[in-house]
Amino acid sequence: MKTGKLVLGICTFAIPLFVQAQDVGRAIRDQAERSRILMLQNISRPDTRPGVVVAAPSKQNPNYYFHWIRDAALTIKTVVDLYNLSPDPSEKKVYGKILRDFVDFSRFNQLTPNRSGGPGEPKFNVDGSAYNGDWGRPQNDGPALRASALIGLARILLNQGEAGYVREKLYDGKNPTQSVIKFDLEYLANHWQDPCFDIWEEVSGRQFYTLLVQRKALMEGASLASDLGDGIAGYTYMQQAKNIEQALTQFWNPQKQILVPTVAQNGGITYKNSGLDSSVILGVLHGDPGDGFLSPGNDMVLSTAYQLETAFRQIYRINQNTTLGAAIGRYPEDRYDGLGLASAVTAGNPWFLTTLAFAELSYKARLQFIRQRSVKITPLNMKFLGQFDSRIQNLAPGTVLAAGTPAFQAITKGLLRKGDEYFRRVLLHRGPDGSLSEQFNRDSGYMQGAPNLTWSHAAVLSALFSRH
Ligand code: NOJ
Ligand code: NOJ
């Protein structure tokens, strides 16, 4: 076993069905290596253009053989991380080729006329042509996620002395621009106020997830712009990021004490009554530039996470009468069974990527508290933190638990354990070869929906990257 490497080599033995708590770290790393391979198999496939990331290899029932901007960008973000972490030059070369192909394909997408009339178009055919069927469009998280992933790449290349490539393909500082990052940022700076469809492609309105990832992209873009001598644009991007912050205050529901996914709804399905939605947690994970604004340890976020988990514990049979980590779905009222919208209100299932998001949230909240060297107890985080030490429920709001105290240690240890419990849940329902579909059945636990969803595998890697 190479210990200097982040991920282990492929294990040839069959994977155990039930992972004991003490083996969980090893089992997670083993799954991550399988996920890395299965994820890479969905990128630049022989029958697609180079740089295409198919959402899943399945071409029918369901047909996920498209390049979805969101799924692709989140996947490419993990490829950027893999590139960064890999000590092996030949492996780095493989990642580098994928990333450059993705840059070219993304630029091609930007230049392809489509029914959204801009970079909010949610998906393209794998030959790069526009998808002309009806769809929930635009989805304006796509350009933000793509810009963020590519800003990550730009930063690496600048460090490696490849400013020429960066200024030509990624950020040219010109108006109008020919470069992929600036094209997306200009769109975001001018269109973040537009209503758009949510990441589940079902509801139109103003979206928490979308605004949060747009804010992050604009902030990162502002600093890249000013580093590359495009200071006026940088100022504009920062201004708009600040305006988005204001808009984000509308998503707190003080009665329910949760962050809601959508406000000012102007279309789409109307049965999401609880206001609970895991896309809020995903937004915090994908939309945190590390500046302390709505971070994973934020008490509004933890209150929302607590209520989401409680709801999913109640509605899914596989979550009942068990001490296993909870299986988490998109939202309680979900009716998407992986093929279409069923009429049954019980059609929705837990998903791997949302369950993994809860693992990542636990790991990241833990890291934040360790970095802060303290946790402040508030009425909003009391129940969530009380899971780790029941005495916390009796503390006065405002109490600060400092690093080194037993209560602080109970929280940081408990968060790591909790993250691992979600992971064990994922390991229990995966395929024998480490495959991960989109969903797993709420009653039987068997995988369902698109097989080997690229995003499921990317979610394994991104959760692992926060598990220190
Ligand atoms: C396909 C979308 O991708 C999915 O998120 C949605 O639930 C179904 N269509 C039903 O609208
Ligand atoms: C349905 C999901 O709701 C959406 O977020 C995703 O982009 C597509 N499937 C493709 O994986």
CSV table of C-alpha atoms and ligand atoms in Angstrom, one decimal:
chain,number,residue,atom,x,y,z
A,1,MET,CA,0.0,0.0,0.0
A,2,LYS,CA,1.4,3.4,-1.0
A,3,THR,CA,0.8,5.7,1.9
A,4,GLY,CA,2.0,8.9,0.2
A,5,LYS,CA,-0.8,8.6,-2.3
A,6,LEU,CA,-4.2,10.0,-1.5
A,7,VAL,CA,-6.2,7.1,-2.9
A,8,LEU,CA,-5.3,3.5,-2.7
A,9,GLY,CA,-4.7,1.2,-5.6
A,10,ILE,CA,-7.5,-0.9,-6.9
A,11,CYS,CA,-8.3,-3.7,-4.4
A,12,THR,CA,-9.0,-7.0,-6.1
A,13,PHE,CA,-10.9,-8.7,-3.2
A,14,ALA,CA,-14.7,-8.4,-3.1
A,15,ILE,CA,-16.0,-5.6,-1.0
A,16,PRO,CA,-17.7,-6.6,2.2
A,17,LEU,CA,-21.4,-5.9,2.5
A,18,PHE,CA,-21.3,-4.5,5.9
A,19,VAL,CA,-18.5,-2.3,7.0
A,20,GLN,CA,-17.5,-2.3,10.7
A,21,ALA,CA,-16.9,1.0,12.3
A,22,GLN,CA,-13.2,0.5,12.8
A,23,ASP,CA,-12.6,-0.4,9.2
A,24,VAL,CA,-14.5,2.6,7.8
A,25,GLY,CA,-11.6,4.7,6.9
A,26,ARG,CA,-10.1,2.0,4.7
A,27,ALA,CA,-13.4,1.1,3.2
A,28,ILE,CA,-14.0,4.8,2.3
A,29,ARG,CA,-10.7,5.1,0.6
A,30,ASP,CA,-11.3,1.9,-1.3
A,31,GLN,CA,-14.6,3.1,-2.5
A,32,ALA,CA,-13.0,6.4,-3.5
A,33,GLU,CA,-10.5,4.6,-5.7
A,34,ARG,CA,-13.4,2.7,-7.4
A,35,SER,CA,-15.3,6.0,-7.7
A,36,ARG,CA,-12.4,7.7,-9.2
A,37,ILE,CA,-12.1,5.0,-11.9
A,38,LEU,CA,-15.9,4.9,-12.6
A,39,MET,CA,-16.1,8.7,-12.7
A,40,LEU,CA,-13.2,8.9,-15.2
A,41,GLN,CA,-15.0,6.3,-17.4
A,42,ASN,CA,-17.7,8.9,-17.9
A,43,ILE,CA,-15.5,11.6,-19.3
A,44,SER,CA,-14.4,12.0,-22.9
A,45,ARG,CA,-15.9,8.6,-23.9
A,46,PRO,CA,-15.1,7.3,-27.4
A,47,ASP,CA,-18.5,8.2,-28.8
A,48,THR,CA,-18.6,11.7,-27.4
A,49,ARG,CA,-16.6,14.8,-28.2
A,50,PRO,CA,-13.5,15.1,-26.0
A,51,GLY,CA,-14.3,17.0,-22.8
A,52,VAL,CA,-17.8,15.7,-22.5
A,53,VAL,CA,-18.9,14.5,-19.1
A,54,VAL,CA,-22.0,12.3,-19.5
A,55,ALA,CA,-24.3,12.4,-16.5
A,56,ALA,CA,-24.4,8.6,-16.6
A,57,PRO,CA,-23.5,6.0,-19.2
A,58,SER,CA,-27.1,5.0,-19.5
A,59,LYS,CA,-28.7,5.8,-22.9
A,60,GLN,CA,-32.2,4.7,-22.1
A,61,ASN,CA,-34.5,4.2,-19.1
A,62,PRO,CA,-33.3,6.8,-18.2
A,63,ASN,CA,-31.4,8.5,-20.9
A,64,TYR,CA,-28.6,10.4,-19.1
A,65,TYR,CA,-26.3,10.4,-22.0
A,66,PHE,CA,-25.9,14.2,-22.1
A,67,HIS,CA,-23.4,16.8,-21.0
A,68,TRP,CA,-25.2,18.5,-18.1
A,69,ILE,CA,-23.4,21.7,-17.2
A,70,ARG,CA,-23.9,21.2,-13.4
A,71,ASP,CA,-23.0,17.6,-13.2
A,72,ALA,CA,-20.0,18.2,-15.5
A,73,ALA,CA,-18.7,21.2,-13.6
A,74,LEU,CA,-18.9,19.4,-10.2
A,75,THR,CA,-17.1,16.4,-11.7
A,76,ILE,CA,-14.4,18.6,-13.2
A,77,LYS,CA,-13.9,20.3,-9.9
A,78,THR,CA,-12.9,17.0,-8.4
A,79,VAL,CA,-10.6,16.3,-11.4
A,80,VAL,CA,-8.9,19.7,-10.6
A,81,ASP,CA,-8.5,18.5,-7.0
A,82,LEU,CA,-7.1,15.1,-8.2
A,83,TYR,CA,-4.7,17.0,-10.5
A,84,ASN,CA,-3.6,19.1,-7.6
A,85,LEU,CA,-3.2,16.2,-5.2
A,86,SER,CA,-1.5,13.7,-7.5
A,87,PRO,CA,2.2,13.2,-7.0
A,88,ASP,CA,2.5,11.1,-10.2
A,89,PRO,CA,3.4,13.0,-13.4
A,90,SER,CA,1.8,10.5,-15.8
A,91,GLU,CA,-1.4,10.6,-13.9
A,92,LYS,CA,-1.2,14.5,-13.8
A,93,LYS,CA,-0.9,14.4,-17.6
A,94,VAL,CA,-4.1,12.4,-17.9
A,95,TYR,CA,-6.0,14.9,-15.7
A,96,GLY,CA,-4.4,17.8,-17.6
A,97,LYS,CA,-5.7,16.5,-20.9
A,98,ILE,CA,-9.2,16.0,-19.5
A,99,LEU,CA,-9.2,19.6,-18.2
A,100,ARG,CA,-8.0,21.2,-21.4
A,101,ASP,CA,-10.6,19.2,-23.4
A,102,PHE,CA,-13.2,20.3,-21.0
A,103,VAL,CA,-12.2,23.9,-21.5
A,104,ASP,CA,-12.5,23.6,-25.2
A,105,PHE,CA,-15.8,21.8,-25.0
A,106,SER,CA,-17.2,24.4,-22.6
A,107,ARG,CA,-16.2,27.2,-24.9
A,108,PHE,CA,-18.0,25.3,-27.7
A,109,ASN,CA,-21.1,25.1,-25.5
A,110,GLN,CA,-21.0,28.9,-24.9
A,111,LEU,CA,-20.9,29.5,-28.6
A,112,THR,CA,-23.7,27.1,-29.5
A,113,PRO,CA,-27.1,28.8,-29.9
A,114,ASN,CA,-29.6,27.2,-27.6
A,115,ARG,CA,-33.1,27.6,-26.3
A,116,SER,CA,-31.9,29.4,-23.1
A,117,GLY,CA,-30.1,32.0,-25.3
A,118,GLY,CA,-27.1,31.9,-23.1
A,119,PRO,CA,-24.8,29.9,-20.7
A,120,GLY,CA,-27.8,28.9,-18.5
A,121,GLU,CA,-28.7,26.1,-20.9
A,122,PRO,CA,-28.7,23.0,-18.7
A,123,LYS,CA,-27.5,20.3,-21.0
A,124,PHE,CA,-26.1,19.6,-24.4
A,125,ASN,CA,-25.9,16.5,-26.7
A,126,VAL,CA,-22.7,14.6,-26.5
A,127,ASP,CA,-21.7,15.8,-30.0
A,128,GLY,CA,-21.9,19.3,-28.7
A,129,SER,CA,-25.1,20.2,-30.5
A,130,ALA,CA,-27.9,21.9,-28.6
A,131,TYR,CA,-30.6,19.9,-26.9
A,132,ASN,CA,-33.8,21.2,-28.4
A,133,GLY,CA,-36.4,19.4,-26.4
A,134,ASP,CA,-38.5,21.0,-23.7
A,135,TRP,CA,-36.6,21.3,-20.4
A,136,GLY,CA,-36.6,23.3,-17.2
A,137,ARG,CA,-34.4,26.2,-18.4
A,138,PRO,CA,-32.4,28.3,-17.8
A,139,GLN,CA,-30.5,26.8,-14.9
A,140,ASN,CA,-28.1,29.5,-13.9
A,141,ASP,CA,-26.0,27.5,-11.4
A,142,GLY,CA,-24.2,25.9,-14.4
A,143,PRO,CA,-22.1,28.8,-15.5
A,144,ALA,CA,-21.2,29.6,-11.8
A,145,LEU,CA,-20.0,26.0,-11.1
A,146,ARG,CA,-18.1,25.9,-14.3
A,147,ALA,CA,-16.4,29.3,-13.7
A,148,SER,CA,-15.4,28.2,-10.1
A,149,ALA,CA,-14.0,24.9,-11.3
A,150,LEU,CA,-12.0,26.6,-14.1
A,151,ILE,CA,-10.8,29.4,-11.8
A,152,GLY,CA,-9.3,26.5,-9.7
A,153,LEU,CA,-7.6,25.3,-12.8
A,154,ALA,CA,-6.4,28.9,-13.7
A,155,ARG,CA,-4.9,29.2,-10.3
A,156,ILE,CA,-2.9,26.0,-10.7
A,157,LEU,CA,-1.7,26.9,-14.2
A,158,LEU,CA,-0.7,30.4,-13.1
A,159,ASN,CA,1.4,28.8,-10.4
A,160,GLN,CA,3.0,26.5,-13.0
A,161,GLY,CA,3.9,29.5,-15.1
A,162,GLU,CA,1.3,28.9,-17.8
A,163,ALA,CA,-0.1,32.4,-17.9
A,164,GLY,CA,-0.2,32.3,-21.7
A,165,TYR,CA,-2.8,29.5,-21.8
A,166,VAL,CA,-4.8,31.2,-18.9
A,167,ARG,CA,-4.9,34.5,-20.7
A,168,GLU,CA,-5.8,33.0,-24.0
A,169,LYS,CA,-8.4,30.3,-23.1
A,170,LEU,CA,-9.6,31.0,-19.6
A,171,TYR,CA,-9.6,34.7,-18.8
A,172,ASP,CA,-8.6,37.2,-21.5
A,173,GLY,CA,-9.8,40.4,-19.7
A,174,LYS,CA,-11.3,41.6,-23.0
A,175,ASN,CA,-14.8,42.9,-23.8
A,176,PRO,CA,-16.4,41.2,-25.5
A,177,THR,CA,-14.5,38.2,-24.3
A,178,GLN,CA,-13.4,35.0,-26.1
A,179,SER,CA,-12.5,33.2,-22.9
A,180,VAL,CA,-14.6,30.7,-21.0
A,181,ILE,CA,-14.4,32.0,-17.4
A,182,LYS,CA,-14.9,35.7,-18.3
A,183,PHE,CA,-17.9,34.7,-20.5
A,184,ASP,CA,-19.6,33.0,-17.6
A,185,LEU,CA,-18.7,35.8,-15.1
A,186,GLU,CA,-20.1,38.5,-17.4
A,187,TYR,CA,-23.3,36.5,-17.7
A,188,LEU,CA,-23.6,36.0,-13.9
A,189,ALA,CA,-22.8,39.7,-13.1
A,190,ASN,CA,-25.7,40.7,-15.4
A,191,HIS,CA,-28.2,37.9,-14.9
A,192,TRP,CA,-28.1,36.7,-11.3
A,193,GLN,CA,-31.4,38.4,-10.6
A,194,ASP,CA,-33.2,36.5,-13.3
A,195,PRO,CA,-35.5,33.7,-12.1
A,196,CYS,CA,-34.3,30.2,-13.1
A,197,PHE,CA,-34.9,26.5,-12.5
A,198,ASP,CA,-33.5,24.9,-9.4
A,199,ILE,CA,-30.8,22.2,-9.5
A,200,TRP,CA,-33.5,19.5,-9.5
A,201,GLU,CA,-34.9,21.0,-12.7
A,202,GLU,CA,-38.4,21.3,-11.3
A,203,VAL,CA,-39.1,24.7,-9.8
A,204,SER,CA,-38.6,28.1,-11.3
A,205,GLY,CA,-37.9,31.1,-9.1
A,206,ARG,CA,-35.1,32.6,-7.1
A,207,GLN,CA,-32.8,29.7,-5.9
A,208,PHE,CA,-30.7,29.5,-2.8
A,209,TYR,CA,-28.2,27.1,-4.2
A,210,THR,CA,-27.9,29.0,-7.4
A,211,LEU,CA,-27.3,32.4,-5.7
A,212,LEU,CA,-24.8,31.0,-3.3
A,213,VAL,CA,-22.7,29.4,-6.0
A,214,GLN,CA,-23.0,32.5,-8.2
A,215,ARG,CA,-21.7,34.6,-5.3
A,216,LYS,CA,-18.7,32.3,-4.9
A,217,ALA,CA,-17.9,32.4,-8.6
A,218,LEU,CA,-18.1,36.2,-8.7
A,219,MET,CA,-15.9,36.6,-5.6
A,220,GLU,CA,-13.3,34.2,-7.0
A,221,GLY,CA,-13.6,35.8,-10.4
A,222,ALA,CA,-13.1,39.2,-8.9
A,223,SER,CA,-9.8,38.3,-7.5
A,224,LEU,CA,-8.7,36.5,-10.7
A,225,ALA,CA,-9.7,39.5,-12.7
A,226,SER,CA,-7.8,41.9,-10.6
A,227,ASP,CA,-4.7,39.6,-10.6
A,228,LEU,CA,-4.8,39.6,-14.4
A,229,GLY,CA,-5.1,43.3,-14.7
A,230,ASP,CA,-8.9,43.5,-15.3
A,231,GLY,CA,-9.6,45.6,-12.2
A,232,ILE,CA,-12.7,47.3,-13.3
A,233,ALA,CA,-14.4,44.0,-14.1
A,234,GLY,CA,-13.1,42.7,-10.8
A,235,TYR,CA,-14.8,45.6,-9.0
A,236,THR,CA,-18.1,44.9,-10.8
A,237,TYR,CA,-18.0,41.2,-9.9
A,238,MET,CA,-17.4,42.0,-6.3
A,239,GLN,CA,-20.2,44.5,-6.2
A,240,GLN,CA,-22.6,41.9,-7.6
A,241,ALA,CA,-21.4,39.3,-5.1
A,242,LYS,CA,-22.3,41.8,-2.3
A,243,ASN,CA,-25.7,42.3,-3.9
A,244,ILE,CA,-26.3,38.6,-3.9
A,245,GLU,CA,-25.5,38.5,-0.2
A,246,GLN,CA,-28.5,40.8,0.4
A,247,ALA,CA,-30.8,38.7,-1.8
A,248,LEU,CA,-29.8,35.6,0.2
A,249,THR,CA,-31.2,37.0,3.4
A,250,GLN,CA,-34.7,36.2,2.0
A,251,PHE,CA,-34.2,32.5,2.3
A,252,TRP,CA,-34.3,32.2,6.1
A,253,ASN,CA,-37.7,31.1,7.4
A,254,PRO,CA,-37.8,32.2,11.0
A,255,GLN,CA,-40.9,30.2,11.9
A,256,LYS,CA,-39.6,26.9,10.7
A,257,GLN,CA,-36.0,27.8,11.4
A,258,ILE,CA,-34.8,26.5,8.1
A,259,LEU,CA,-33.2,27.9,5.0
A,260,VAL,CA,-35.6,27.3,2.1
A,261,PRO,CA,-34.5,26.4,-1.4
A,262,THR,CA,-36.7,28.8,-3.4
A,263,VAL,CA,-38.4,32.2,-3.1
A,264,ALA,CA,-40.5,34.1,-5.6
A,265,GLN,CA,-41.5,30.9,-7.3
A,266,ASN,CA,-42.9,31.6,-10.8
A,267,GLY,CA,-43.3,28.1,-12.2
A,268,GLY,CA,-42.9,24.4,-11.8
A,269,ILE,CA,-44.2,21.8,-9.3
A,270,THR,CA,-46.2,23.0,-6.4
A,271,TYR,CA,-46.2,20.2,-3.9
A,272,LYS,CA,-43.0,21.0,-2.0
A,273,ASN,CA,-44.8,22.0,1.2
A,274,SER,CA,-42.2,21.4,3.9
A,275,GLY,CA,-39.7,23.9,2.6
A,276,LEU,CA,-37.0,21.3,3.4
A,277,ASP,CA,-34.6,20.6,0.6
A,278,SER,CA,-31.1,19.1,0.6
A,279,SER,CA,-30.1,21.5,-2.2
A,280,VAL,CA,-29.6,24.0,0.6
A,281,ILE,CA,-26.9,21.8,2.1
A,282,LEU,CA,-25.3,21.2,-1.3
A,283,GLY,CA,-25.4,25.0,-1.8
A,284,VAL,CA,-23.4,25.5,1.4
A,285,LEU,CA,-20.9,22.9,0.3
A,286,HIS,CA,-20.5,24.2,-3.3
A,287,GLY,CA,-20.9,27.9,-2.5
A,288,ASP,CA,-18.6,28.5,0.4
A,289,PRO,CA,-15.6,30.6,-0.6
A,290,GLY,CA,-14.3,30.2,2.9
A,291,ASP,CA,-15.1,33.8,4.1
A,292,GLY,CA,-17.5,32.8,6.9
A,293,PHE,CA,-20.7,33.7,5.2
A,294,LEU,CA,-23.0,30.7,5.5
A,295,SER,CA,-20.3,28.2,6.1
A,296,PRO,CA,-21.0,24.5,7.0
A,297,GLY,CA,-20.8,25.2,10.8
A,298,ASN,CA,-23.3,28.1,10.6
A,299,ASP,CA,-26.2,27.6,13.0
A,300,MET,CA,-28.9,28.3,10.4
A,301,VAL,CA,-27.3,25.6,8.2
A,302,LEU,CA,-27.1,23.1,11.1
A,303,SER,CA,-30.7,23.8,12.1
A,304,THR,CA,-31.7,23.0,8.5
A,305,ALA,CA,-29.6,19.9,8.3
A,306,TYR,CA,-31.1,18.6,11.6
A,307,GLN,CA,-34.6,19.0,10.4
A,308,LEU,CA,-33.9,17.5,7.0
A,309,GLU,CA,-32.4,14.4,8.6
A,310,THR,CA,-35.3,14.1,11.0
A,311,ALA,CA,-37.7,14.2,8.1
A,312,PHE,CA,-35.9,11.6,6.1
A,313,ARG,CA,-35.6,9.3,9.2
A,314,GLN,CA,-39.3,9.4,9.4
A,315,ILE,CA,-40.3,8.9,5.8
A,316,TYR,CA,-37.9,6.2,4.5
A,317,ARG,CA,-38.4,2.6,5.7
A,318,ILE,CA,-34.7,1.8,5.5
A,319,ASN,CA,-34.1,4.6,8.0
A,320,GLN,CA,-36.4,3.1,10.7
A,321,ASN,CA,-35.4,0.9,13.6
A,322,THR,CA,-31.7,1.3,12.8
A,323,THR,CA,-28.7,3.0,14.3
A,324,LEU,CA,-27.2,3.3,10.8
A,325,GLY,CA,-26.5,6.8,9.4
A,326,ALA,CA,-29.6,8.2,7.7
A,327,ALA,CA,-30.2,7.8,4.0
A,328,ILE,CA,-30.9,11.3,2.7
A,329,GLY,CA,-33.0,12.3,-0.3
A,330,ARG,CA,-33.6,15.5,-2.3
A,331,TYR,CA,-36.6,16.7,-0.4
A,332,PRO,CA,-39.4,14.9,1.5
A,333,GLU,CA,-42.2,15.4,-1.1
A,334,ASP,CA,-40.0,14.1,-4.0
A,335,ARG,CA,-41.8,12.0,-6.6
A,336,TYR,CA,-39.0,11.3,-9.0
A,337,ASP,CA,-38.2,7.6,-9.0
A,338,GLY,CA,-35.2,7.8,-11.4
A,339,LEU,CA,-37.3,7.4,-14.6
A,340,GLY,CA,-40.0,10.0,-14.3
A,341,LEU,CA,-42.4,11.7,-12.0
A,342,ALA,CA,-44.6,9.0,-10.4
A,343,SER,CA,-48.1,9.9,-9.2
A,344,ALA,CA,-47.3,8.2,-5.8
A,345,VAL,CA,-46.3,10.7,-3.2
A,346,THR,CA,-44.0,7.9,-1.9
A,347,ALA,CA,-42.0,7.5,-5.1
A,348,GLY,CA,-39.0,9.6,-4.1
A,349,ASN,CA,-35.9,7.8,-2.7
A,350,PRO,CA,-32.7,8.6,-1.0
A,351,TRP,CA,-29.8,9.5,-3.3
A,352,PHE,CA,-26.1,8.8,-2.9
A,353,LEU,CA,-25.0,12.4,-3.6
A,354,THR,CA,-27.3,13.9,-1.0
A,355,THR,CA,-26.3,11.3,1.6
A,356,LEU,CA,-22.7,12.0,0.8
A,357,ALA,CA,-23.4,15.8,1.1
A,358,PHE,CA,-24.4,15.2,4.7
A,359,ALA,CA,-21.1,13.3,5.3
A,360,GLU,CA,-19.2,16.2,3.8
A,361,LEU,CA,-21.2,18.7,5.8
A,362,SER,CA,-20.2,16.9,9.0
A,363,TYR,CA,-16.5,16.8,8.0
A,364,LYS,CA,-16.5,20.4,7.0
A,365,ALA,CA,-18.3,21.7,10.1
A,366,ARG,CA,-15.8,19.8,12.1
A,367,LEU,CA,-12.8,21.4,10.3
A,368,GLN,CA,-14.4,24.8,10.7
A,369,PHE,CA,-14.8,24.4,14.5
A,370,ILE,CA,-11.2,23.1,14.8
A,371,ARG,CA,-10.0,26.1,12.8
A,372,GLN,CA,-12.0,28.5,14.9
A,373,ARG,CA,-10.9,26.7,18.1
A,374,SER,CA,-14.4,27.1,19.5
A,375,VAL,CA,-18.1,26.5,19.0
A,376,LYS,CA,-20.7,28.9,20.2
A,377,ILE,CA,-24.0,27.3,21.3
A,378,THR,CA,-27.1,29.0,20.0
A,379,PRO,CA,-30.8,28.2,20.0
A,380,LEU,CA,-30.4,27.1,16.4
A,381,ASN,CA,-27.5,24.7,16.7
A,382,MET,CA,-28.4,23.2,20.1
A,383,LYS,CA,-30.3,20.2,18.9
A,384,PHE,CA,-27.8,19.4,16.2
A,385,LEU,CA,-24.8,19.6,18.6
A,386,GLY,CA,-26.8,18.0,21.4
A,387,GLN,CA,-26.5,14.7,19.4
A,388,PHE,CA,-22.8,14.5,20.4
A,389,ASP,CA,-23.2,15.3,24.1
A,390,SER,CA,-26.6,15.5,25.7
A,391,ARG,CA,-25.5,18.0,28.2
A,392,ILE,CA,-25.2,20.6,25.4
A,393,GLN,CA,-29.0,20.8,25.3
A,394,ASN,CA,-28.9,22.3,28.8
A,395,LEU,CA,-26.3,25.0,28.2
A,396,ALA,CA,-27.3,28.6,28.0
A,397,PRO,CA,-27.4,30.0,24.5
A,398,GLY,CA,-24.3,32.1,24.0
A,399,THR,CA,-22.1,29.6,25.8
A,400,VAL,CA,-18.8,29.2,24.0
A,401,LEU,CA,-17.1,25.8,24.1
A,402,ALA,CA,-13.4,26.2,23.7
A,403,ALA,CA,-11.0,23.8,22.0
A,404,GLY,CA,-9.7,21.3,24.5
A,405,THR,CA,-12.8,21.1,26.6
A,406,PRO,CA,-14.6,17.8,26.8
A,407,ALA,CA,-17.7,19.2,25.2
A,408,PHE,CA,-15.7,20.6,22.3
A,409,GLN,CA,-14.0,17.2,21.8
A,410,ALA,CA,-17.3,15.4,21.9
A,411,ILE,CA,-18.5,17.6,19.1
A,412,THR,CA,-15.4,17.3,16.8
A,413,LYS,CA,-15.2,13.5,17.4
A,414,GLY,CA,-18.9,13.2,17.0
A,415,LEU,CA,-18.9,15.0,13.7
A,416,LEU,CA,-16.2,12.7,12.2
A,417,ARG,CA,-18.2,9.7,13.4
A,418,LYS,CA,-21.4,11.1,12.0
A,419,GLY,CA,-19.8,11.8,8.6
A,420,ASP,CA,-18.5,8.2,8.6
A,421,GLU,CA,-22.0,6.9,9.4
A,422,TYR,CA,-23.4,8.5,6.3
A,423,PHE,CA,-20.5,6.9,4.4
A,424,ARG,CA,-21.3,3.5,5.8
A,425,ARG,CA,-24.8,4.0,4.6
A,426,VAL,CA,-23.5,4.6,1.1
A,427,LEU,CA,-21.2,1.6,1.3
A,428,LEU,CA,-24.2,-0.6,2.3
A,429,HIS,CA,-26.2,0.2,-0.7
A,430,ARG,CA,-23.5,0.4,-3.4
A,431,GLY,CA,-23.0,-2.3,-6.0
A,432,PRO,CA,-20.5,-5.1,-5.4
A,433,ASP,CA,-18.0,-3.5,-7.7
A,434,GLY,CA,-18.4,-0.1,-6.1
A,435,SER,CA,-20.9,1.2,-8.6
A,436,LEU,CA,-23.3,3.9,-7.5
A,437,SER,CA,-26.5,4.7,-9.2
A,438,GLU,CA,-28.5,7.9,-8.7
A,439,GLN,CA,-30.9,6.6,-6.0
A,440,PHE,CA,-31.5,3.6,-3.7
A,441,ASN,CA,-34.9,2.4,-2.9
A,442,ARG,CA,-36.5,3.8,0.2
A,443,ASP,CA,-38.0,0.4,1.2
A,444,SER,CA,-35.6,-2.2,-0.1
A,445,GLY,CA,-32.3,-0.2,-0.2
A,446,TYR,CA,-31.6,-1.5,-3.8
A,447,MET,CA,-30.0,0.9,-6.3
A,448,GLN,CA,-32.4,2.6,-8.6
A,449,GLY,CA,-32.3,5.2,-11.4
A,450,ALA,CA,-29.3,6.0,-13.7
A,451,PRO,CA,-26.5,3.5,-13.0
A,452,ASN,CA,-23.1,4.9,-12.2
A,453,LEU,CA,-24.2,8.5,-12.0
A,454,THR,CA,-21.1,10.5,-12.5
A,455,TRP,CA,-22.1,13.0,-9.8
A,456,SER,CA,-22.5,10.1,-7.3
A,457,HIS,CA,-18.9,9.2,-7.7
A,458,ALA,CA,-17.7,12.8,-7.7
A,459,ALA,CA,-19.6,13.2,-4.4
A,460,VAL,CA,-17.6,10.3,-2.9
A,461,LEU,CA,-14.3,12.0,-3.8
A,462,SER,CA,-15.4,15.5,-2.6
A,463,ALA,CA,-16.6,14.1,0.7
A,464,LEU,CA,-13.3,12.2,1.2
A,465,PHE,CA,-11.3,15.4,0.5
A,466,SER,CA,-12.8,16.9,3.6
A,467,ARG,CA,-12.2,13.9,5.8
A,468,HIS,CA,-9.0,14.7,7.7
B,1,NOJ,C1,-35.7,15.0,-14.9
B,1,NOJ,C2,-35.0,15.8,-13.9
B,1,NOJ,O1,-33.6,15.6,-14.1
B,1,NOJ,C3,-35.3,15.4,-12.5
B,1,NOJ,O2,-34.6,16.2,-11.6
B,1,NOJ,C4,-36.8,15.7,-12.3
B,1,NOJ,O3,-37.2,15.3,-11.0
B,1,NOJ,C5,-37.6,14.9,-13.4
B,1,NOJ,N1,-37.1,15.2,-14.7
B,1,NOJ,C6,-39.0,15.2,-13.3
B,1,NOJ,O4,-39.3,16.5,-13.5
B,2,NOJ,C1,-31.5,14.9,-12.1
B,2,NOJ,C2,-31.1,15.8,-11.1
B,2,NOJ,O1,-32.2,16.3,-10.4
B,2,NOJ,C3,-30.2,16.9,-11.7
B,2,NOJ,O2,-29.7,17.7,-10.6
B,2,NOJ,C4,-29.1,16.4,-12.5
B,2,NOJ,O3,-28.4,17.4,-13.1
B,2,NOJ,C5,-29.7,15.4,-13.6
B,2,NOJ,N1,-30.5,14.4,-13.0
B,2,NOJ,C6,-28.5,14.7,-14.3
B,2,NOJ,O4,-27.8,14.0,-13.5
